[in-house]
GROMACS .gro file of C-alpha atoms in nm:
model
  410
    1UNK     CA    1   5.608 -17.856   6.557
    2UNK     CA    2   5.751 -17.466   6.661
    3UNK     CA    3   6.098 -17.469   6.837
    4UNK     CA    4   6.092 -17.339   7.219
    5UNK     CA    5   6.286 -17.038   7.243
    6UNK     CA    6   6.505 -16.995   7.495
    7UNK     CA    7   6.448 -16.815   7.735
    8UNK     CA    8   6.085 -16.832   7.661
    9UNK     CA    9   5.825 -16.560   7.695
   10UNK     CA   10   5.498 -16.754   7.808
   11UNK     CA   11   5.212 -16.520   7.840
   12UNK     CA   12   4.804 -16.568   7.985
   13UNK     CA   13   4.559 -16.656   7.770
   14UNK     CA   14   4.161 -16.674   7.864
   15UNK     CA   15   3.982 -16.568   7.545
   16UNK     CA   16   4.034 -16.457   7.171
   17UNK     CA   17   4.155 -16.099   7.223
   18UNK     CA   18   4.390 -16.177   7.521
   19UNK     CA   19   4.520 -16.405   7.224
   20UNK     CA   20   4.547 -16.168   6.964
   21UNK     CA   21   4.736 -15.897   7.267
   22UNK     CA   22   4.944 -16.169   7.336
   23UNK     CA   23   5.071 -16.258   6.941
   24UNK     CA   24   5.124 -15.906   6.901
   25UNK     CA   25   5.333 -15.817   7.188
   26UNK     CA   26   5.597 -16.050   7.155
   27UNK     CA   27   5.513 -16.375   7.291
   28UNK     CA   28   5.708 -16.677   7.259
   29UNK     CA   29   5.399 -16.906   7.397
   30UNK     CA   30   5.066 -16.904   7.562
   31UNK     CA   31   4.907 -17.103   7.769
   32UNK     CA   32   4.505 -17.155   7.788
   33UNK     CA   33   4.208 -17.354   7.894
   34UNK     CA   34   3.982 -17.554   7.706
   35UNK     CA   35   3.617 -17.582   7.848
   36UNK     CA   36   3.698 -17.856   8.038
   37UNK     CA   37   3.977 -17.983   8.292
   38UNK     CA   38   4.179 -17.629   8.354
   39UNK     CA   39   4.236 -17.474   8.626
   40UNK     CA   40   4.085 -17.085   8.537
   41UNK     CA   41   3.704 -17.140   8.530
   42UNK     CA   42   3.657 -16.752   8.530
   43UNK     CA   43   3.830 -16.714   8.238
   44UNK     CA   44   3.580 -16.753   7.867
   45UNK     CA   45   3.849 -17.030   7.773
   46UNK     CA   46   3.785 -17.258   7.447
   47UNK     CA   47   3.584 -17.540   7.290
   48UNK     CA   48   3.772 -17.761   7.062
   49UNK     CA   49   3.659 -17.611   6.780
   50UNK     CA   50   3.791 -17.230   6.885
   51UNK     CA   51   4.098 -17.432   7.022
   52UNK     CA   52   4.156 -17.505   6.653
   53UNK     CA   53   4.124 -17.149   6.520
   54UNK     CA   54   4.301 -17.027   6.807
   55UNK     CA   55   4.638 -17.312   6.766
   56UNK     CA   56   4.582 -17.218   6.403
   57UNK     CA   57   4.653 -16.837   6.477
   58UNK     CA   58   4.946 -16.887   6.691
   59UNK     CA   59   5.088 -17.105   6.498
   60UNK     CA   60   5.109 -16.875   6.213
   61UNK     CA   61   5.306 -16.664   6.384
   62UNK     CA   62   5.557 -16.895   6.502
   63UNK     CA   63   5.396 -16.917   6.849
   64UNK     CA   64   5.339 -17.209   7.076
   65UNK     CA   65   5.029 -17.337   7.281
   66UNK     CA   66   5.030 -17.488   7.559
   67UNK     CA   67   4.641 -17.653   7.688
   68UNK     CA   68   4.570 -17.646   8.058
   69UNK     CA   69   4.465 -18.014   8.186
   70UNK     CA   70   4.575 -17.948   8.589
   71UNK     CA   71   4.261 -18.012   8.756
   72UNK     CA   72   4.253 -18.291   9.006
   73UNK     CA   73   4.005 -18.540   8.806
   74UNK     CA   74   3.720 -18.716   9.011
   75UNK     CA   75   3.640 -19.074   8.880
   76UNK     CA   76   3.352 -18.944   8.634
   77UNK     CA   77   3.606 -18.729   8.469
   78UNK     CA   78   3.898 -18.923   8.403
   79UNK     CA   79   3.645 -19.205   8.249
   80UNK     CA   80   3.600 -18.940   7.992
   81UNK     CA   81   3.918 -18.765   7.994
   82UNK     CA   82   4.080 -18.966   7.708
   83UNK     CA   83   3.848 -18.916   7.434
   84UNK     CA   84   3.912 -18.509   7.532
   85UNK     CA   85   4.313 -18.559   7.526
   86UNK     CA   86   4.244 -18.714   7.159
   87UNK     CA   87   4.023 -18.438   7.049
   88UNK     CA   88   4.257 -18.167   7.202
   89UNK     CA   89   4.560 -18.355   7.031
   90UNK     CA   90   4.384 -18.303   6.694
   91UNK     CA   91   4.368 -17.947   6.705
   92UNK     CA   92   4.745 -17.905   6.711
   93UNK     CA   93   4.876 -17.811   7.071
   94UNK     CA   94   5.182 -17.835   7.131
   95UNK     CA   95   5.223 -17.921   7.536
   96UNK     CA   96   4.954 -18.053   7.775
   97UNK     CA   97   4.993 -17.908   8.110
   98UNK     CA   98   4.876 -18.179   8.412
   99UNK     CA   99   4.916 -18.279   8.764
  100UNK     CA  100   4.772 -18.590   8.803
  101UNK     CA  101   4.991 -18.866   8.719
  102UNK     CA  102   4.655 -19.097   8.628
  103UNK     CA  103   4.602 -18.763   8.358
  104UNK     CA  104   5.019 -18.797   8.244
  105UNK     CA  105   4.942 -19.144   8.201
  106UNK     CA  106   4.638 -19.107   7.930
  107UNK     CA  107   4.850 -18.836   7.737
  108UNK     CA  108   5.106 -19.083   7.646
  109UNK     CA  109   4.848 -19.335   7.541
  110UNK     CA  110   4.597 -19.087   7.362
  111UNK     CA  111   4.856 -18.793   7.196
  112UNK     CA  112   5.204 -18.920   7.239
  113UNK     CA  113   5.326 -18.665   7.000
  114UNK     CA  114   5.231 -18.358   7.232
  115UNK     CA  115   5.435 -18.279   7.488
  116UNK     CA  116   5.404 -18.309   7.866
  117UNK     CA  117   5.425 -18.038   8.122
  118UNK     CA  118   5.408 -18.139   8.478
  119UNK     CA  119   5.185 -17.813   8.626
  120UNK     CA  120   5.343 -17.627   8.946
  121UNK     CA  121   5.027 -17.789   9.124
  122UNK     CA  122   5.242 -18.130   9.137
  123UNK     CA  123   5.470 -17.892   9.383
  124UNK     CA  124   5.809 -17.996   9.285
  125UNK     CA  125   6.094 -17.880   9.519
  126UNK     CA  126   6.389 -18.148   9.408
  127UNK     CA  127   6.569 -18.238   9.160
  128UNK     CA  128   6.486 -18.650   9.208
  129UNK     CA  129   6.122 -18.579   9.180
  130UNK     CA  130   6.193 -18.361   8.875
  131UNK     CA  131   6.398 -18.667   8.710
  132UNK     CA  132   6.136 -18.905   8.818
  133UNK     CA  133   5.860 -18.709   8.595
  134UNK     CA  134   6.119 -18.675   8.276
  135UNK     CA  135   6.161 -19.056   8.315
  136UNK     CA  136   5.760 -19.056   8.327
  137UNK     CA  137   5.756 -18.882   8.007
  138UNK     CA  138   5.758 -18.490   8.092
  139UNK     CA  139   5.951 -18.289   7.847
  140UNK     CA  140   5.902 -17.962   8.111
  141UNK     CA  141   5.828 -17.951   8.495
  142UNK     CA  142   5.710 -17.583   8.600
  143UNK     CA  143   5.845 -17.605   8.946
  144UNK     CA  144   5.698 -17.511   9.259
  145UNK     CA  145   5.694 -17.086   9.344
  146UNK     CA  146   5.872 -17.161   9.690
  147UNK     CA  147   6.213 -17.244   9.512
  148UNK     CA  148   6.488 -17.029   9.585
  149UNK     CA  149   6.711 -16.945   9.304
  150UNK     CA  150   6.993 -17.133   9.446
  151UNK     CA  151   6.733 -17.445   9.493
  152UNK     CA  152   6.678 -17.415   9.059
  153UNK     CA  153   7.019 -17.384   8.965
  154UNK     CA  154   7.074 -17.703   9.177
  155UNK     CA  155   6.777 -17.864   9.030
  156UNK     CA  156   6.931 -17.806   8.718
  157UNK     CA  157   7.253 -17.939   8.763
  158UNK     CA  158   7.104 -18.250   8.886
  159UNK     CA  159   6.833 -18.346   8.622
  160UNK     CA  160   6.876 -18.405   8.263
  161UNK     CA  161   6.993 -18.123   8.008
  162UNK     CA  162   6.676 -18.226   7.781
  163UNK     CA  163   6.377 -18.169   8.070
  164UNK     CA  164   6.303 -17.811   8.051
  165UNK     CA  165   6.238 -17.579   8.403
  166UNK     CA  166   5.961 -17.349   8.390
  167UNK     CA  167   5.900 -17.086   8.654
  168UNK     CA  168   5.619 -16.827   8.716
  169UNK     CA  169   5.768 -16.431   8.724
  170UNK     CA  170   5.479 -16.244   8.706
  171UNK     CA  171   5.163 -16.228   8.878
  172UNK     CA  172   4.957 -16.298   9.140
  173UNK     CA  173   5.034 -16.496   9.439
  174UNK     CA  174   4.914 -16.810   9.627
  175UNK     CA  175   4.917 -16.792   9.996
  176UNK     CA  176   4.885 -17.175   9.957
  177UNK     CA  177   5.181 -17.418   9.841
  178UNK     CA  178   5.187 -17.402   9.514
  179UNK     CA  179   4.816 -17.317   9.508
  180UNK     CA  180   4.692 -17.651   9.735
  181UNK     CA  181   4.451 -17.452   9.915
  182UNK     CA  182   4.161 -17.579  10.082
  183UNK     CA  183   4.037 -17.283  10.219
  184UNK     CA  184   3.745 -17.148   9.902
  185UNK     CA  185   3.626 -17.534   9.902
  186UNK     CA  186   3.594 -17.506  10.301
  187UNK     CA  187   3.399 -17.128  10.292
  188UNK     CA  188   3.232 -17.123  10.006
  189UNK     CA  189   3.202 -17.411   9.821
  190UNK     CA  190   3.410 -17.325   9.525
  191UNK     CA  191   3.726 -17.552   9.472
  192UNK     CA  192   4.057 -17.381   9.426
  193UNK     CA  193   4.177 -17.730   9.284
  194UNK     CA  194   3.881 -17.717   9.025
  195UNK     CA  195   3.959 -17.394   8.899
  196UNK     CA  196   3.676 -17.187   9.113
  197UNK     CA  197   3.886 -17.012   9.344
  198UNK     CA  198   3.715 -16.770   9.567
  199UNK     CA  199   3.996 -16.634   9.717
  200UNK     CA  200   3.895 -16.616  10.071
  201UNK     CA  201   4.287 -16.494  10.133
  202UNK     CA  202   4.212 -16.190  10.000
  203UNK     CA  203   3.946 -16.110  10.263
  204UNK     CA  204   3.998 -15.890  10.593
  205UNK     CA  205   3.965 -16.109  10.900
  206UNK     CA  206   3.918 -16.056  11.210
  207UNK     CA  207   3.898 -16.278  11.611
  208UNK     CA  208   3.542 -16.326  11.750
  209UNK     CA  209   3.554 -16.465  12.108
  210UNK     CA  210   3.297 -16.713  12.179
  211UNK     CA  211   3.104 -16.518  12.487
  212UNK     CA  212   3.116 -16.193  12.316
  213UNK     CA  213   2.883 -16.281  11.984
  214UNK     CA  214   2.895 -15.949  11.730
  215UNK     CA  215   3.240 -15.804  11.898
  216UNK     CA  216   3.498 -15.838  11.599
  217UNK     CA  217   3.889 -15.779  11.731
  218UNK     CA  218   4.123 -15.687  11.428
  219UNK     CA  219   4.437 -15.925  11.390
  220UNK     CA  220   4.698 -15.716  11.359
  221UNK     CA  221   5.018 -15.839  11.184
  222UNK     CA  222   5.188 -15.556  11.197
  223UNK     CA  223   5.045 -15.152  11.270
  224UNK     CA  224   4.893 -15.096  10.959
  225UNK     CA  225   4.608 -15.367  10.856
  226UNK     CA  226   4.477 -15.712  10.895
  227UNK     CA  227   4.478 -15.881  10.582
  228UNK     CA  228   4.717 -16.186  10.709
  229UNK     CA  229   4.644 -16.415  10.440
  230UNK     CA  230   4.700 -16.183  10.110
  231UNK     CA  231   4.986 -16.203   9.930
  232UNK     CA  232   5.205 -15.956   9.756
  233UNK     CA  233   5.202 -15.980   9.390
  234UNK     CA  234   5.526 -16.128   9.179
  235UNK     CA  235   5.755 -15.925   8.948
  236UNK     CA  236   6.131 -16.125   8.834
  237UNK     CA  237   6.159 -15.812   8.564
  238UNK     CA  238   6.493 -15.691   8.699
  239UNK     CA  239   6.601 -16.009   8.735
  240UNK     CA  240   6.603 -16.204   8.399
  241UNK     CA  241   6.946 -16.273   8.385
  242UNK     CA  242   6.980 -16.446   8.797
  243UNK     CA  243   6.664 -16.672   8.644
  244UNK     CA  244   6.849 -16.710   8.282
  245UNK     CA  245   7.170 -16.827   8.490
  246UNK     CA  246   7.035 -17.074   8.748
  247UNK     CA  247   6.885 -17.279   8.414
  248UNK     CA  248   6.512 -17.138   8.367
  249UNK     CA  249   6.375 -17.228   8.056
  250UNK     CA  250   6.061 -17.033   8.033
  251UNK     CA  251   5.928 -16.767   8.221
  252UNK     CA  252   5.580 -16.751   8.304
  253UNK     CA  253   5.344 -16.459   8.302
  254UNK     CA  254   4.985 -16.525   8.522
  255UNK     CA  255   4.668 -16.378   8.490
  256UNK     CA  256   4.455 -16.591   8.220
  257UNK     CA  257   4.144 -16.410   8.375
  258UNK     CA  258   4.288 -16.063   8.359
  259UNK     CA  259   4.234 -15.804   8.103
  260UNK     CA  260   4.381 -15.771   7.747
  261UNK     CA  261   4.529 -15.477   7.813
  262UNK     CA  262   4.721 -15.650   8.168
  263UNK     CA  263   4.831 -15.933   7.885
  264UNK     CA  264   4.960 -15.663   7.614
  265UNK     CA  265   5.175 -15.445   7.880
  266UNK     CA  266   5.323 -15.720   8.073
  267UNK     CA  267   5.421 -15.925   7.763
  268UNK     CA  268   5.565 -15.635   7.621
  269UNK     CA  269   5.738 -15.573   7.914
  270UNK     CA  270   5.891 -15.898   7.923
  271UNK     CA  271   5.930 -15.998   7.582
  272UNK     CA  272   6.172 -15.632   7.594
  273UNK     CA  273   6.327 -15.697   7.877
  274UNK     CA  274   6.449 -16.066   7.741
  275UNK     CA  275   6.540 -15.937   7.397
  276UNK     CA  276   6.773 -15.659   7.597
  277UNK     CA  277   6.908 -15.893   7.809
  278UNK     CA  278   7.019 -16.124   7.476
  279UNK     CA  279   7.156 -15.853   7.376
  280UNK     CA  280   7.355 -15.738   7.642
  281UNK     CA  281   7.388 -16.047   7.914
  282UNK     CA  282   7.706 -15.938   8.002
  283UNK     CA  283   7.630 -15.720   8.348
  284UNK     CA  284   7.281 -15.636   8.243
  285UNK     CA  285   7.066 -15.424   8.443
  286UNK     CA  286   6.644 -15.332   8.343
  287UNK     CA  287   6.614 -15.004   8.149
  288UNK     CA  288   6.432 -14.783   8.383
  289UNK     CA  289   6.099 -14.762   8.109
  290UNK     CA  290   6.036 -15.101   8.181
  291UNK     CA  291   6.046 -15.125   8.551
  292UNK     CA  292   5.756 -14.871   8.526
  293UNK     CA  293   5.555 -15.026   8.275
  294UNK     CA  294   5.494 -15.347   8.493
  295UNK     CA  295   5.341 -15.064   8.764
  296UNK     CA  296   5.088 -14.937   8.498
  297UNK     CA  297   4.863 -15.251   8.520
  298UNK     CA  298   4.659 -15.311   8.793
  299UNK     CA  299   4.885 -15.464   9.099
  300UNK     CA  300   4.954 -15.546   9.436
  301UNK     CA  301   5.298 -15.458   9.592
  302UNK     CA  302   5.562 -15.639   9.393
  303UNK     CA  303   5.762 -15.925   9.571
  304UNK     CA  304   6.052 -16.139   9.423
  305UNK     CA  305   5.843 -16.411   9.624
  306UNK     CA  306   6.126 -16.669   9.790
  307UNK     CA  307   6.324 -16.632   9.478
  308UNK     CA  308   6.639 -16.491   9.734
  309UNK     CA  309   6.513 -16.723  10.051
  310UNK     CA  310   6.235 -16.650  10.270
  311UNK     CA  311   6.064 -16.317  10.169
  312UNK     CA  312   6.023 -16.079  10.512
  313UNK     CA  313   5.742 -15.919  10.341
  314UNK     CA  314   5.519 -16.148  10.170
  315UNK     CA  315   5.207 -16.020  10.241
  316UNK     CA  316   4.961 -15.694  10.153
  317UNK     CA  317   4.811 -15.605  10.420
  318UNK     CA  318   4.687 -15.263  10.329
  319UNK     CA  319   4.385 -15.415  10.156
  320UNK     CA  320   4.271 -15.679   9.859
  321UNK     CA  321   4.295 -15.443   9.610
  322UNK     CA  322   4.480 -15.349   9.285
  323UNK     CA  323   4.663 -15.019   9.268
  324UNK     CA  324   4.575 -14.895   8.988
  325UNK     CA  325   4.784 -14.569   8.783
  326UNK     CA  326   4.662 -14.593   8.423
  327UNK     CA  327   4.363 -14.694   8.191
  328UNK     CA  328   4.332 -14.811   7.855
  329UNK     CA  329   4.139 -14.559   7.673
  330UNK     CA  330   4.182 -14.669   7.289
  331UNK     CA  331   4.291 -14.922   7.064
  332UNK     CA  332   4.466 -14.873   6.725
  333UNK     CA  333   4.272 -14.952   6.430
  334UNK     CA  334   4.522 -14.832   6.120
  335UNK     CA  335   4.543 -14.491   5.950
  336UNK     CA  336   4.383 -14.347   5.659
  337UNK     CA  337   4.460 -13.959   5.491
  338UNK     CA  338   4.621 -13.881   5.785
  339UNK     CA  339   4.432 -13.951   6.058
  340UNK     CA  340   4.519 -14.239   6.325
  341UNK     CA  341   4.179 -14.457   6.373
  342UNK     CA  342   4.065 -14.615   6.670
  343UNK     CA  343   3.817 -14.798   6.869
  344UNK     CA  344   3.749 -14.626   7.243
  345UNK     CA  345   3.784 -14.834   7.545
  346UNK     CA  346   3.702 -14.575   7.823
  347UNK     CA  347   3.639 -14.179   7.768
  348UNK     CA  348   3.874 -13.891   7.763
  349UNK     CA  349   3.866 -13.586   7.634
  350UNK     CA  350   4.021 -13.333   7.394
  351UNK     CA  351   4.343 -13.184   7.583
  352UNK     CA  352   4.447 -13.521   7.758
  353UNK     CA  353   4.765 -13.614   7.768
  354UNK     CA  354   4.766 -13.988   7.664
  355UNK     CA  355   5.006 -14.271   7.598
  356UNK     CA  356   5.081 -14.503   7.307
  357UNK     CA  357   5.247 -14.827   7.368
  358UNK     CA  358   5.339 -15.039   7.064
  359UNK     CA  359   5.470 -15.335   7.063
  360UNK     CA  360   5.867 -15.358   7.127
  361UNK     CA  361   5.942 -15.003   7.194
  362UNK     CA  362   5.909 -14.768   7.507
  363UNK     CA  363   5.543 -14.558   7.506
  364UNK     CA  364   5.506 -14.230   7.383
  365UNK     CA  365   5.321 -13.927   7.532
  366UNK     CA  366   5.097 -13.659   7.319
  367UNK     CA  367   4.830 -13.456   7.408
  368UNK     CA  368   4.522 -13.573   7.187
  369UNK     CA  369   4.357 -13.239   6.991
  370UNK     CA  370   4.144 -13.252   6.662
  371UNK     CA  371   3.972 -13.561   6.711
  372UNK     CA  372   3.670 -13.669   6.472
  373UNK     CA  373   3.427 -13.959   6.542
  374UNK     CA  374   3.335 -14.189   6.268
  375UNK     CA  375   3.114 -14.010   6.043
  376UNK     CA  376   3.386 -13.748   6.038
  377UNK     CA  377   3.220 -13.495   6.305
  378UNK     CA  378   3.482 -13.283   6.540
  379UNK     CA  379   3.452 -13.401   6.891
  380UNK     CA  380   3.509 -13.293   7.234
  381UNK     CA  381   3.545 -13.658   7.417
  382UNK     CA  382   3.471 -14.000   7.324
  383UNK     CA  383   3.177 -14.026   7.532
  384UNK     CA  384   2.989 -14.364   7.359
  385UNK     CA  385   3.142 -14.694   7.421
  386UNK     CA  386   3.331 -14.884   7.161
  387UNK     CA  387   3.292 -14.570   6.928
  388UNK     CA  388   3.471 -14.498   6.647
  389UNK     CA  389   3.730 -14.197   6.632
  390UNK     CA  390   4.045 -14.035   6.500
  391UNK     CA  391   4.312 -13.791   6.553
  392UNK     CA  392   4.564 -13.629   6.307
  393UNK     CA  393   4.860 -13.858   6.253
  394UNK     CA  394   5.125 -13.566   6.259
  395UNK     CA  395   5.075 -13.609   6.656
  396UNK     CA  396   5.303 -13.888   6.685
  397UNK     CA  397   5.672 -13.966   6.581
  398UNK     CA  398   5.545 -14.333   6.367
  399UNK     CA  399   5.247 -14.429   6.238
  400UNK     CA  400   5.116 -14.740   6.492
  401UNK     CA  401   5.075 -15.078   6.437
  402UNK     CA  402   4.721 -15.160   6.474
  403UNK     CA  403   4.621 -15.324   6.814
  404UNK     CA  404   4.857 -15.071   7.013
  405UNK     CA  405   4.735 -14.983   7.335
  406UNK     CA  406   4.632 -14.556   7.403
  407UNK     CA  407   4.616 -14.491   7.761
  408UNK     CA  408   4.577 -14.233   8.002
  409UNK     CA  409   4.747 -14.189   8.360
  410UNK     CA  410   4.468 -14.196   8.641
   0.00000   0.00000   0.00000
């Protein structure tokens, strides 16, 4: 079995390519869904059999897997749920993440060689709960997200050295503890503890009075919107070495439904940030590239959530959606006679100024000229999806790894 390394890197994972982004830009771990039992039903997640291939290819590059089981079981399910645990155990994961202690139960009975990890579902605030589940059999609790940092470092002090403390740092929010919500089940049917989240807390509400049918009042929170319920996103980027020092073990990227792209730039971001920190932990501060690269994904306002007590401004109430500064316009697919081949992801044009990003350094601007598609004809834009093209090597420093992201501010 891989070694957790410490701090750990944990990154998204919904499908094959999020896998392979993930692998390449630096991961320590991932964590994914098989068909059955997680808690991402949007995301593509994996049968047993791509499991395999997909434990296989971590694995090979030193990288751990972690399998979602945190639903909340119905009777039905956890009749059945043991013959999965077996089958999941034989592909090779390393952890199983649950909340139900009926689920932690079965893992110790059907794969007692994989590890436990109690999900941030099971909301755990103290350090006596957190010591209750080690004595259960958890090797890792991934506490709740409304722990201060003072709370952790307490929690760790109190609980065994050997149980490991896991903590989200990146991501979207919950406006619900610890993601308990009620509210998509209530509205529309779809159960946030089932994975089917609707997320009615992104919506803009506003007060109907009962004698005046069709007459919609904003709620106003403050002067400039009414979205009450949505929640800033997380970012703990600046602060690796507060979470290092209060005892985290892993830090934990979300977004297994997001894009490939979201997965390669915040991993690298993160993975960059640790290895700088290691490097320099004595009064460490971020370098300034990678407190931007976190804002080139698509994001709400950043937060440090109640990571330094109560936050003042937890919510976005501007709107529900992303801000957005750059797209992914290419992919790296090698070089050949001097010429840098790729695969297009969105169009641009000849003239653009564009952006590589490769894996474990800061990105790289050029302006794109002499580009070819893939019968070797000159080119003005890369107007066809998923086409083939290339540009002359001699406009950047290196040659790129393949997979590295080209992208263009928006």
């Amino acid at each position: 079995m891989i070694k957790t390394k410490y701090p750990e890197v944990l990154a998204p994972v919904g499908d094959f390519e999020r896998l392979e982004t993930a692998l390449l830009y630096g991961a320590d771990a991932v964590y994914l869904g098989s068909t059955e039992y997680g808690m991402r039903s949007g995301s593509a997640n994996f049968d047993i059999e791509s499991l395999r291939r997909a434990v296989d290819m971590a694995h090979e590059k030193g990288v751990r897997v972690y399998l979602t089981c945190n639903v909340l079981p119905r009777n039905e399910e956890i009749d059945r749920m043991e013959d999965f645990l077996r089958a999941a155990a034989g592909t090779g994961v390393d952890a199983f993440i649950v909340t139900d202690l009926g689920v932690l139960s079965l893992c110790k009975k059907a794969a007692p060689e994989v590890e436990i990890h109690i999900s941030t579902q099971n909301g755990v605030v103290n350090w006596l709960a957190a010591s209750e589940l080690y004595r259960m059999g958890a090797k890792r609790v991934v506490l709740a997200r409304e722990l201060s940092l003072d709370e952790i470092r307490v929690i760790r002090q109190k609980t065994p050295p050997e149980l490991e403390l896991e903590v989200f740092v990146h991501g979207a929010m919950c406006m619900s503890f610890s993601g308990r919500c009620v509210l998509s089940n209530y509205m529309t049917g779809r159960d946030a503890n089932r994975g089917q989240c609707a997320q009615p807390c992104r919506w803009n509400y506003a007060l109907v009075e009962e004698k005046r049918p069709g007459q919609y009042f904003p709620v106003f929170e403050d002067e400039s919107g009414t979205y009450i319920l949505n929640a800033k996103d997380l970012c703990m980027l600046s602060y690796i070495d507060k979470l290092v020092e209060a005892g985290v073990t892993s830090l934990k990227i979300e977004g297994r439904a997001k894009s490939s792209y979201y997965v390669g730039v915040v991993t690298n971001a993160y993975r960059c940030a640790v290895d700088d920190y290691l490097a320099h932990p004595k009064d460490w501060t971020l370098p300034a590239w990678l407190d931007e690269e976190v804002r080139k994904v698509s994001h709400r306002d950043y937060s440090t959530g109640f990571y330094f007590g109560r936050p003042e401004q937890g919510q976005r109430y501007e709107g529900a959606g992303y801000i957005r500064n750059c797209d992914i316009v290419a992919l790296v697919d090698g070089e050949e006679n001097g010429r840098i081949l790729c695969t297009q992801k969105n169009k641009f044009q000849e003239g653009d100024t564009l952006e590589l990003l490769e894996p474990g350094k800061a990105p790289v601007s050029f302006v794109v000229s002499g580009m070819k598609n893939g019968e070797g004809e000159s080119i003005t834009d890369t107007r066809h999806p998923a086409m083939a093209f290339s540009f002359p090597s001699e406009l950047l420093p290196t040659v790129p790894v393949r997979g590295s992201i080209i992208r263009k501010n928006v």
